[in-house]
Short mmCIF file of C-alpha atoms in Angstrom, two decimals:
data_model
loop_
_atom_site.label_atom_id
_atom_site.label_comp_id
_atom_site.label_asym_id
_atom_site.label_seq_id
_atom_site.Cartn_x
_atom_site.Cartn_y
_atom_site.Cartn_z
CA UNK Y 1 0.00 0.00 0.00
CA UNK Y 2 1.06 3.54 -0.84
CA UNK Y 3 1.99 5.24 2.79
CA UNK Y 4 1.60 8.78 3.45
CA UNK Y 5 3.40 11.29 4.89
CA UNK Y 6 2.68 10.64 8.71
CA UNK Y 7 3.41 6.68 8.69
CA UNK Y 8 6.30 7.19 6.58
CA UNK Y 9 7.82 10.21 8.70
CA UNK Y 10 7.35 7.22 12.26
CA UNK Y 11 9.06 4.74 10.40
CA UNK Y 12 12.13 6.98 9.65
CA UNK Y 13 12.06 8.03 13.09
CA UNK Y 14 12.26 4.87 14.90
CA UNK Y 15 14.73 3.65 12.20
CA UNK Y 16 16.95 6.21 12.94
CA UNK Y 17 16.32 6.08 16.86
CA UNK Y 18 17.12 1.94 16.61
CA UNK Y 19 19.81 2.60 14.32
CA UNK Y 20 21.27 5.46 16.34
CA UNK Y 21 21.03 2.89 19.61
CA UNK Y 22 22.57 -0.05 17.75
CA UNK Y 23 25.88 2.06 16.80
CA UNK Y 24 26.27 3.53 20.06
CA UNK Y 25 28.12 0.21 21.20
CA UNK Y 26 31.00 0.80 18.41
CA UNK Y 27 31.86 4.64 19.29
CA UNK Y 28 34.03 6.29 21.34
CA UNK Y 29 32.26 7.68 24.35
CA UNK Y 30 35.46 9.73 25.19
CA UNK Y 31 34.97 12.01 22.55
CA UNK Y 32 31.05 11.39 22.13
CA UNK Y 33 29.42 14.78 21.54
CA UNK Y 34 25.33 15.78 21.27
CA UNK Y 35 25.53 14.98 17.26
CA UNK Y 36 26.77 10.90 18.01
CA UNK Y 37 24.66 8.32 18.50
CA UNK Y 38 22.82 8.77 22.07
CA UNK Y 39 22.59 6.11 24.89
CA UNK Y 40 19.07 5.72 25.49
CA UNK Y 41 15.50 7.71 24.07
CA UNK Y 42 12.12 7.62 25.15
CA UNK Y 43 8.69 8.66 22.66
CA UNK Y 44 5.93 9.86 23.34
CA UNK Y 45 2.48 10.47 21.18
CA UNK Y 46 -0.13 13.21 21.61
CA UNK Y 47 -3.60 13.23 19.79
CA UNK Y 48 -5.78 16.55 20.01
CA UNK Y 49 -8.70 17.28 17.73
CA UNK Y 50 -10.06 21.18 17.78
CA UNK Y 51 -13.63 20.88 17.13
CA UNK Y 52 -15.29 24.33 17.20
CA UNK Y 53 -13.19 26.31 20.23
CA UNK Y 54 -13.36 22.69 21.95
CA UNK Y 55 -9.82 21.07 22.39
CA UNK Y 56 -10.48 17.11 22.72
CA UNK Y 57 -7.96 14.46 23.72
CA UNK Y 58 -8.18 11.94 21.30
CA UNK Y 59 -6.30 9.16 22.82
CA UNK Y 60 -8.11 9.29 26.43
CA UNK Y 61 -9.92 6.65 27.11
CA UNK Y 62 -14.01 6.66 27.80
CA UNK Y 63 -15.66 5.39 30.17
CA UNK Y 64 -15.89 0.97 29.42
CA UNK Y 65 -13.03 1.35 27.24
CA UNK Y 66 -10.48 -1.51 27.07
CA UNK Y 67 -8.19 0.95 25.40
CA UNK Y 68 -9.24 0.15 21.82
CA UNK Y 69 -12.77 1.00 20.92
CA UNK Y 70 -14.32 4.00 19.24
CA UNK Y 71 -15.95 6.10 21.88
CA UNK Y 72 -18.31 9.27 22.18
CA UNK Y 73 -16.33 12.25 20.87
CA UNK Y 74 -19.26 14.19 22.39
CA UNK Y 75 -18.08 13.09 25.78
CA UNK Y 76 -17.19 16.23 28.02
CA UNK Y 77 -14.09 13.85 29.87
CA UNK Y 78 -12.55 14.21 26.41
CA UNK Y 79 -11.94 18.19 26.99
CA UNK Y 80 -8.89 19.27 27.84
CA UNK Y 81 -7.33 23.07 28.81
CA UNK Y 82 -4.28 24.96 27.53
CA UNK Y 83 -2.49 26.75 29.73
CA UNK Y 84 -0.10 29.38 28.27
CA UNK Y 85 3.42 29.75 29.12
CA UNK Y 86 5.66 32.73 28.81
CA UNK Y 87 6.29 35.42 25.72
CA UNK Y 88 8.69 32.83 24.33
CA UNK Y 89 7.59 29.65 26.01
CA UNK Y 90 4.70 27.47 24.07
CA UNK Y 91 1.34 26.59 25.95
CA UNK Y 92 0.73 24.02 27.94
CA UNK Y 93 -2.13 21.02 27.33
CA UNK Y 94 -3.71 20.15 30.89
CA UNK Y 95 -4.86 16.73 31.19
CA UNK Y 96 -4.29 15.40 27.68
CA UNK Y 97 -2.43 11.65 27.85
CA UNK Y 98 0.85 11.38 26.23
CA UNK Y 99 1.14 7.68 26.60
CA UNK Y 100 4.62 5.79 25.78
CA UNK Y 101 5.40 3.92 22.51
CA UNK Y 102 8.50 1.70 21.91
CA UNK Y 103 7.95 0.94 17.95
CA UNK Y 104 6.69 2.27 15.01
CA UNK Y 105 3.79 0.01 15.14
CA UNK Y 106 2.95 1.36 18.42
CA UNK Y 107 2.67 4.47 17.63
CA UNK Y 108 0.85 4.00 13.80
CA UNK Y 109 -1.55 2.39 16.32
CA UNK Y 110 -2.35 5.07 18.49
CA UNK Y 111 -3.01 7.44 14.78
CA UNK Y 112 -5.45 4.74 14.24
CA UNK Y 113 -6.96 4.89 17.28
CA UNK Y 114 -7.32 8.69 17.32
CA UNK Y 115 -8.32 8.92 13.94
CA UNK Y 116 -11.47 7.12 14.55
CA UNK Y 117 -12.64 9.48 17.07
CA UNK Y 118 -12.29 12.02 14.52
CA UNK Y 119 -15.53 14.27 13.74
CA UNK Y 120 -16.58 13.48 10.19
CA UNK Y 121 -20.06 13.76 8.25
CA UNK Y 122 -20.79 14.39 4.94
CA UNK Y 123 -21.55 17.25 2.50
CA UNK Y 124 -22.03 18.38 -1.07
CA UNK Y 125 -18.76 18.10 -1.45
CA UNK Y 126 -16.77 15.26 0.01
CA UNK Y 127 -18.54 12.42 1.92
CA UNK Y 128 -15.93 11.88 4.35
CA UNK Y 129 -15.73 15.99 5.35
CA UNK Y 130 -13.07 16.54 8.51
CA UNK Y 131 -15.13 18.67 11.17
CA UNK Y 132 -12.14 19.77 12.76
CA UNK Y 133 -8.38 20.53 12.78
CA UNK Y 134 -6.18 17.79 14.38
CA UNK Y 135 -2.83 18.00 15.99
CA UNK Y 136 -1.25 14.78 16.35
CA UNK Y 137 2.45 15.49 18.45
CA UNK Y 138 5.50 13.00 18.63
CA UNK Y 139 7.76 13.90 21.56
CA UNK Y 140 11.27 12.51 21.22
CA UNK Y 141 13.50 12.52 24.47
CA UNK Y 142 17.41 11.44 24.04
CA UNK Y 143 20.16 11.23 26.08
CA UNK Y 144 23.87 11.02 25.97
CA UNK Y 145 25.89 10.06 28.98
CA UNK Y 146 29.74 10.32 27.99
CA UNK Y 147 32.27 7.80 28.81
CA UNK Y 148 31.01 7.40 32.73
CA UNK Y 149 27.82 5.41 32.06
CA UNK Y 150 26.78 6.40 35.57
CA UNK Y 151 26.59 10.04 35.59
CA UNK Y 152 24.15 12.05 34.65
CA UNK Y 153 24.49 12.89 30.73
CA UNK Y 154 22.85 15.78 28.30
CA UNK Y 155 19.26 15.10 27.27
CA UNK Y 156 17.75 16.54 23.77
CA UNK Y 157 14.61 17.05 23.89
CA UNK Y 158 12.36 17.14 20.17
CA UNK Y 159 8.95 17.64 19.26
CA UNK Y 160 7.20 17.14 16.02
CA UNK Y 161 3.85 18.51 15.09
CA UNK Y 162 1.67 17.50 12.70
CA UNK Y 163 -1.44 19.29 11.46
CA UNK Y 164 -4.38 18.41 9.54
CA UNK Y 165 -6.46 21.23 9.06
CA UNK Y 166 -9.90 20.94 7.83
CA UNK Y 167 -10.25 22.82 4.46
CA UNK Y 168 -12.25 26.27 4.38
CA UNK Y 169 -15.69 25.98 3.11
CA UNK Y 170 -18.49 28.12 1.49
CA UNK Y 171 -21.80 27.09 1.97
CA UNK Y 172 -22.87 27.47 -1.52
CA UNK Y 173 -20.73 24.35 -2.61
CA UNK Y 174 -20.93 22.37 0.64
CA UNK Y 175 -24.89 22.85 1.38
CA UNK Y 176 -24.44 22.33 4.86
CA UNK Y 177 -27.36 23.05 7.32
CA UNK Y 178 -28.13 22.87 11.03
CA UNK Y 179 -24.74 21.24 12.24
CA UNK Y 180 -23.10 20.69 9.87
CA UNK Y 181 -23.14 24.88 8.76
CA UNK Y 182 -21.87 25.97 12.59
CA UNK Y 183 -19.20 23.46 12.19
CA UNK Y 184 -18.00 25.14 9.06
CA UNK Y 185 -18.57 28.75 10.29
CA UNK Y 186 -16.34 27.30 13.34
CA UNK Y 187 -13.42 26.15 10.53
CA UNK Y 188 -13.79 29.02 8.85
CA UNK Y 189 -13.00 31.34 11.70
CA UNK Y 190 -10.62 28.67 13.12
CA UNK Y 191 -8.53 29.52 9.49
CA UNK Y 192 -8.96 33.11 9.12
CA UNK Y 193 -7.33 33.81 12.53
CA UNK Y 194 -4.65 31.33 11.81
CA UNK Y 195 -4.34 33.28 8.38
CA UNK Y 196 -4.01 36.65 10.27
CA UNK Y 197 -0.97 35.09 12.45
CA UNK Y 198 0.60 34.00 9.49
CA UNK Y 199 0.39 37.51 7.94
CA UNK Y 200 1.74 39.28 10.69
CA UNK Y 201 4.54 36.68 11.08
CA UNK Y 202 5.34 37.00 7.57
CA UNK Y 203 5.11 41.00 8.13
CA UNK Y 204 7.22 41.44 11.26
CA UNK Y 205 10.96 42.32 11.22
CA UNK Y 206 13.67 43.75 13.38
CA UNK Y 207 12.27 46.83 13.25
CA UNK Y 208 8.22 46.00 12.58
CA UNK Y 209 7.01 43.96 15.30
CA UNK Y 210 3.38 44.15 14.49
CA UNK Y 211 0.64 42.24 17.24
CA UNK Y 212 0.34 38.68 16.87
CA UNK Y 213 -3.52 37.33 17.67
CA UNK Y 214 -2.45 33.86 18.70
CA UNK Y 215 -5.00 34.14 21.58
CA UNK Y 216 -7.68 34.84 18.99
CA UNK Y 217 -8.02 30.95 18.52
CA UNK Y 218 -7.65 27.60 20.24
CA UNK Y 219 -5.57 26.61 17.07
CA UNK Y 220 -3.45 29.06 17.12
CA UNK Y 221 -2.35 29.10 20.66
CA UNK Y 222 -1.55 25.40 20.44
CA UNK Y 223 0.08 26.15 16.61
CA UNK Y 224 2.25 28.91 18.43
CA UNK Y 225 5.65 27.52 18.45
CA UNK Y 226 5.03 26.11 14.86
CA UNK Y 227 4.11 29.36 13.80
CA UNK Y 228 6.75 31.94 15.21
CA UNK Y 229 9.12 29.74 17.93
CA UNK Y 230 11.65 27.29 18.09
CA UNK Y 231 10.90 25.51 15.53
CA UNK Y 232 10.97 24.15 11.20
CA UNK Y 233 7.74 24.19 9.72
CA UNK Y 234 6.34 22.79 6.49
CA UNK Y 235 3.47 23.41 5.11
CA UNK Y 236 1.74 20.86 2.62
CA UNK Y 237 -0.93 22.63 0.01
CA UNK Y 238 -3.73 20.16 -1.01
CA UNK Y 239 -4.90 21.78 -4.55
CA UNK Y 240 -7.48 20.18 -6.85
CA UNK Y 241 -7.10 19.47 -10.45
CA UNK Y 242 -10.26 20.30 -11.33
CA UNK Y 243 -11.24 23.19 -12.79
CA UNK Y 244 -14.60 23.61 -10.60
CA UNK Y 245 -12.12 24.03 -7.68
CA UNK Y 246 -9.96 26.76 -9.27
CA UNK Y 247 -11.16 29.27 -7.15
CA UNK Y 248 -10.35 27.10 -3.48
CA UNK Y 249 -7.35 26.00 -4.64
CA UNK Y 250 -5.99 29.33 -6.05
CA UNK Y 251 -6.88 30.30 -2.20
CA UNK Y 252 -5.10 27.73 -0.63
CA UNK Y 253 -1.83 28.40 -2.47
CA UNK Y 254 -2.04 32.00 -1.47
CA UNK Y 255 -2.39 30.70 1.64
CA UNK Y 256 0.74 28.39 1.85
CA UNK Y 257 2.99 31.45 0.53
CA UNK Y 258 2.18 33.32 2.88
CA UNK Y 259 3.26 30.98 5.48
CA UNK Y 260 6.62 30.37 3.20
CA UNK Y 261 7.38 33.87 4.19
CA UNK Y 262 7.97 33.68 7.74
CA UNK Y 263 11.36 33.16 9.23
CA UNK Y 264 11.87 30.48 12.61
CA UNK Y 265 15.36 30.37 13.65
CA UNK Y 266 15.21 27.14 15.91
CA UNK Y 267 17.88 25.72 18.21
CA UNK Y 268 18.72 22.37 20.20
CA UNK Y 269 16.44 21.86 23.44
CA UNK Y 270 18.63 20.76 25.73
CA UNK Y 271 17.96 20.31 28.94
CA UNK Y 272 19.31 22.97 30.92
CA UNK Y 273 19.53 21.25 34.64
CA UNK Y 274 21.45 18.31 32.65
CA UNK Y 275 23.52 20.60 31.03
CA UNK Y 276 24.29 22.67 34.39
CA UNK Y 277 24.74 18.98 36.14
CA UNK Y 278 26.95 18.07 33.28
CA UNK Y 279 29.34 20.98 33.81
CA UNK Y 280 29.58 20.71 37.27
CA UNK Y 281 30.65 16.91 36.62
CA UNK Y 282 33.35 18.43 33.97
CA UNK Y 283 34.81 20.88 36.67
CA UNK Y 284 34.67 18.12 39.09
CA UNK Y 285 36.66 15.91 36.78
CA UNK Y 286 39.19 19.15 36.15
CA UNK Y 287 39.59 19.25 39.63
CA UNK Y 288 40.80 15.68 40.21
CA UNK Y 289 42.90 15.98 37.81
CA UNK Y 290 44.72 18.76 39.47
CA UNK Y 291 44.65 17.13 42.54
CA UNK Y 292 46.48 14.42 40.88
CA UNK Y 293 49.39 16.62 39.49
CA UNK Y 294 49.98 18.54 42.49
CA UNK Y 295 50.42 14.29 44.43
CA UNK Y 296 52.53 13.81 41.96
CA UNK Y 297 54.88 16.83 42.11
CA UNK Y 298 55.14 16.63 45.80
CA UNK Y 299 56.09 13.06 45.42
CA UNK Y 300 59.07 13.73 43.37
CA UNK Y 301 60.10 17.43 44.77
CA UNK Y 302 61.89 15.82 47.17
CA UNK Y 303 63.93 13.16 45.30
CA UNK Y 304 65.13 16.39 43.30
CA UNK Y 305 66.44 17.84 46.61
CA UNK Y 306 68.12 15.16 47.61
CA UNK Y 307 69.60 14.79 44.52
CA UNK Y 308 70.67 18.22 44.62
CA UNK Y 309 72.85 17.87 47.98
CA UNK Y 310 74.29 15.00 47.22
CA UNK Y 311 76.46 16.59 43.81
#
């Protein structure tokens, strides 16, 4: 079967993460650095669906659940809260479960399990219509602990994000009604907020620093560090090839150069208590090895002198 870009990007990742494990046994740990292979890693998987201003934990399980069922999606213990952080720290999701996974087919399982929770219904215009945007999170943790397997080493810390975002709709094509119109309205404004972050982004420079309305929107506020932190973003345009569609899909590339314009300079997390540990542990080191010289030149100081009388 022909894989897209979700189960492909796991597959890599655990490759890598196996393959970076496997050739830690055959390198030098005296000279290992934050770019060789690290000692151990832990993953972890996130699945949040924004229907209307509603953030829902997609991977929480309902009430009778054995873990792998469908549930309710209308179920309020499926709500979660964001709490935001600092100017240049990225909110905070309250209560969502970011279980464990140890393979790739772990973690294509959880997708699975998410993605039937999904909202989805019908309309004029596709019969499988998303409801809502979905942010589905991969949380890599790695660690590197030298040549002393004991102390306490540097740890990485990576996060990948990746969106779907229901496409905008006009009622005229997708004769929605009753629910299925508020939901759209809801997309709509969902998109047109996360269009006016993207334009101020894309406007802002070291002397323009125009307002950014990531408050404006649930998706935006969790989209934040995607949008204008520490991170690489790519966005994906879905265009049709049909000429009924020109108009959305002339829309949706506007859209996606828009985004191309803004600039994200991100950096390695590291952690910074493991980094402060690991310096202490390198002046510790420094020290014994003074110690050691200054033994050893009091040890032979005084064969010198004796040396010296005796010419």
């Amino acid at each position: 079967d022909v894989q897209g870009v979700l189960p492909r990007t796991i597959h890599a990742l655990f490759d890598a993460l196996s393959g970076a494990a496997e050739a830690n046994n055959n390198v030098d740990k005296e000279n290992n650095t934050s770019d060789h292979p690290c000692d151990s890693w832990k993953v972890q998987v996130q699945f949040l669906e924004i229907y209307g201003e509603e953030i829902r934990d997609l991977l929480k399980h309902g009430p009778g659940e054995d873990g792998g069922g469908v549930s309710n999606v209308n179920t309020g213990n499926f709500k979660v809260a964001i709490r935001d952080g600092g100017p240049t720290d990225e909110p905070e999701v309250l209560g969502a479960n970011q279980p464990q996974v140890h393979s790739a087919a772990e973690a294509l399982q959880m997708l699975q399990t998410g993605r039937l929770r999904r909202v989805t219904a019908a309309t004029a215009m596709n019969a499988t219509s998303s409801r809502s945007h979905a942010l589905f999170t991969i949380m890599v943790e790695q660690e590197w602990k030298g040549a002393d397997s004991t102390a306490t080493g540097t740890i990485r810390r990576s996060k990948f994000h990746f969106v779907d975002l229901a496409g905008s709709e006009r009622q005229k094509r997708t004769q929605a009604v009753g629910q299925r119109l508020k939901e759209g309205i809801e997309i709509n404004k969902g998109l047109l907020v996360l269009g006016n972050v993207i334009a101020a982004l894309a406007s802002s420079s070291k002397t323009n620093k125009p307002f950014v309305p990531y408050r404006d929107s649930k998706l935006t506020r969790l989209l934040r560090g995607s949008l204008g932190g520490n991170h690489k973003t790519l966005m994906i345009a879905c265009v049709s090839p049909s000429g009924d569609n020109l108009e959305e899909s002339l829309n949706c590339l506007r859209y996606a150069n828009r985004a191309k314009q803004i600039e994200n300079k991100a950096i390695i997390n590291l952690d910074p208590t493991s980094q402060y540990i690991q310096t202490l542990q390198q002046h510790i080191a420094l020290l014994a090895e003074l110690a050691l010289f200054h033994a050893e030149l009091s040890t032979t100081a005084p064969d010198q002198e004796t040396r010296d009388r005796a010419s």
